[in-house]
C-alpha angles and dihedrals in degrees: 000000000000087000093140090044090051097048083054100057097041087053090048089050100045075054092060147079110161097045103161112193120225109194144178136183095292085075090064099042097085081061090060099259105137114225131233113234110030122101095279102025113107114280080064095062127082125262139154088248124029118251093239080063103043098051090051111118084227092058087038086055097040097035101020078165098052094043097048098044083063091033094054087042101046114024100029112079099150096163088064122112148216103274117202085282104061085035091051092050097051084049091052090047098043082054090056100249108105122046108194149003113225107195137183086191117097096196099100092224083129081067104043095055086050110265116148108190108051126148108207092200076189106043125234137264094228087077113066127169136195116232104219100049105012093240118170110243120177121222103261093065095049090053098046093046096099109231112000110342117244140220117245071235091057098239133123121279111216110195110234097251129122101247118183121290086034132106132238113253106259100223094060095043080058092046087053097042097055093045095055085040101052092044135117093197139029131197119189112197139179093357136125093195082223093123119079132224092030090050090055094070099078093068081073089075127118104157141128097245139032120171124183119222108177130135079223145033108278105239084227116076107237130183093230116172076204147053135179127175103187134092110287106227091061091051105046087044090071100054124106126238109221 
């Protein structure tokens, strides 16, 4: 099954030198990470505030509670691991062939499996602050800390994540930008290209090449040479290194 697809991206890769990766939460599911907008991801589960609510910076500041017992429950699965996707990208960019990973996912799974340059548009929860100080905390220890974890200085930890009514770091919105910009090729993957800003970044795009691999259509229209409706991780398993 997806054999042709799968002879047509591998083509498109061993054609390429500068891929750049563009990912959303469909590349950690098969981690075990649940997403956030399919028929059974989590906007579409009962609380008594919406998610959309819950992971404002206005609710986090008001109900900090409230907003980490759904935070540590929902977003922190820190015993998940690289699937054959993460592990594939670091390979292709250990081999010289892909330059960067570009995620909306703040899980960190693109590290553990070994990938250097990666731009998280949406930060990550293995970086956690206190507000008050400014003090590192990993995030054990903000998901064992029992309520909302404190600072030995007493003040507030924010995880280092975008919420809403935030805005992306712009660092890393330049890092991103100049990586889509300089590739030859781009893969989009596990995205439904429903979230802006992030979304926005493909039109940044000039390359030779630019293939789809999503379970489901992507709500922006792409120009993609190639389309692949089918898990990622099972697709980009099966590509050669070469």
């Amino acid at each position: 099954m997806y054999d042709r697809e799968v002879e047509e991206l591998q083509k498109i890769i061993d054609d390429s030198t500068r891929i750049v990766f563009f990912g959303g939460a469909g590349v950690s599911t098969e981690s075990g990470i649940p997403d956030f907008r399919s028929a059974d991801g989590i906007y579409h589960q009962k609380y008594k505030y919406s998610p959309e609510q819950v992971v404002s910076h206005s609710f986090f500041l008001k109900y900090p509670e409230v907003f980490y017992e759904f935070y540590k429950d929902k977003m922190m699965c820190l015993g998940a691991r690289p699937n054959p996707a993460h592990m594939k990208l670091a390979q292709l960019e250990k081999a010289g062939r892909l330059t960067a990973v570009v995620t909306q996912n703040i899980d960190g799974l693109h590290q553990a499996a070994g990938s250097k340059t990666v731009y998280e548009l949406h930060g990550s929860i293995h970086r956690n602050y206190c507000m008050k100080c400014g003090k590192f905390y990993d995030a054990r220890y903000v998901k064992e800390f029992q309520g909302a974890p404190l600072c030995e200085c007493g003040g507030l930890i924010k995880p280092d994540v975008v919420l809403y009514e935030e805005g992306l770091n712009q660092g890393v919105i330049q890092g991103a930008v100049e990586a889509i910009s300089g590739a030859d090729t781009l893969i989009i993957g596990g995205t439904s290209l429903f979230v802006y800003p992030a979304a926005g970044f493909i039109d940044y795009f000039r390359g030779r090449h630019l293939a789809v691999i999503n379970k489901s259509a992507t709500a922006k229209t792409v120009r993609a040479e190639l389309s692949i409706a089918a898990p990622i991780g099972e697709i980009l398993g099966r590509i050669k290194v070469r």
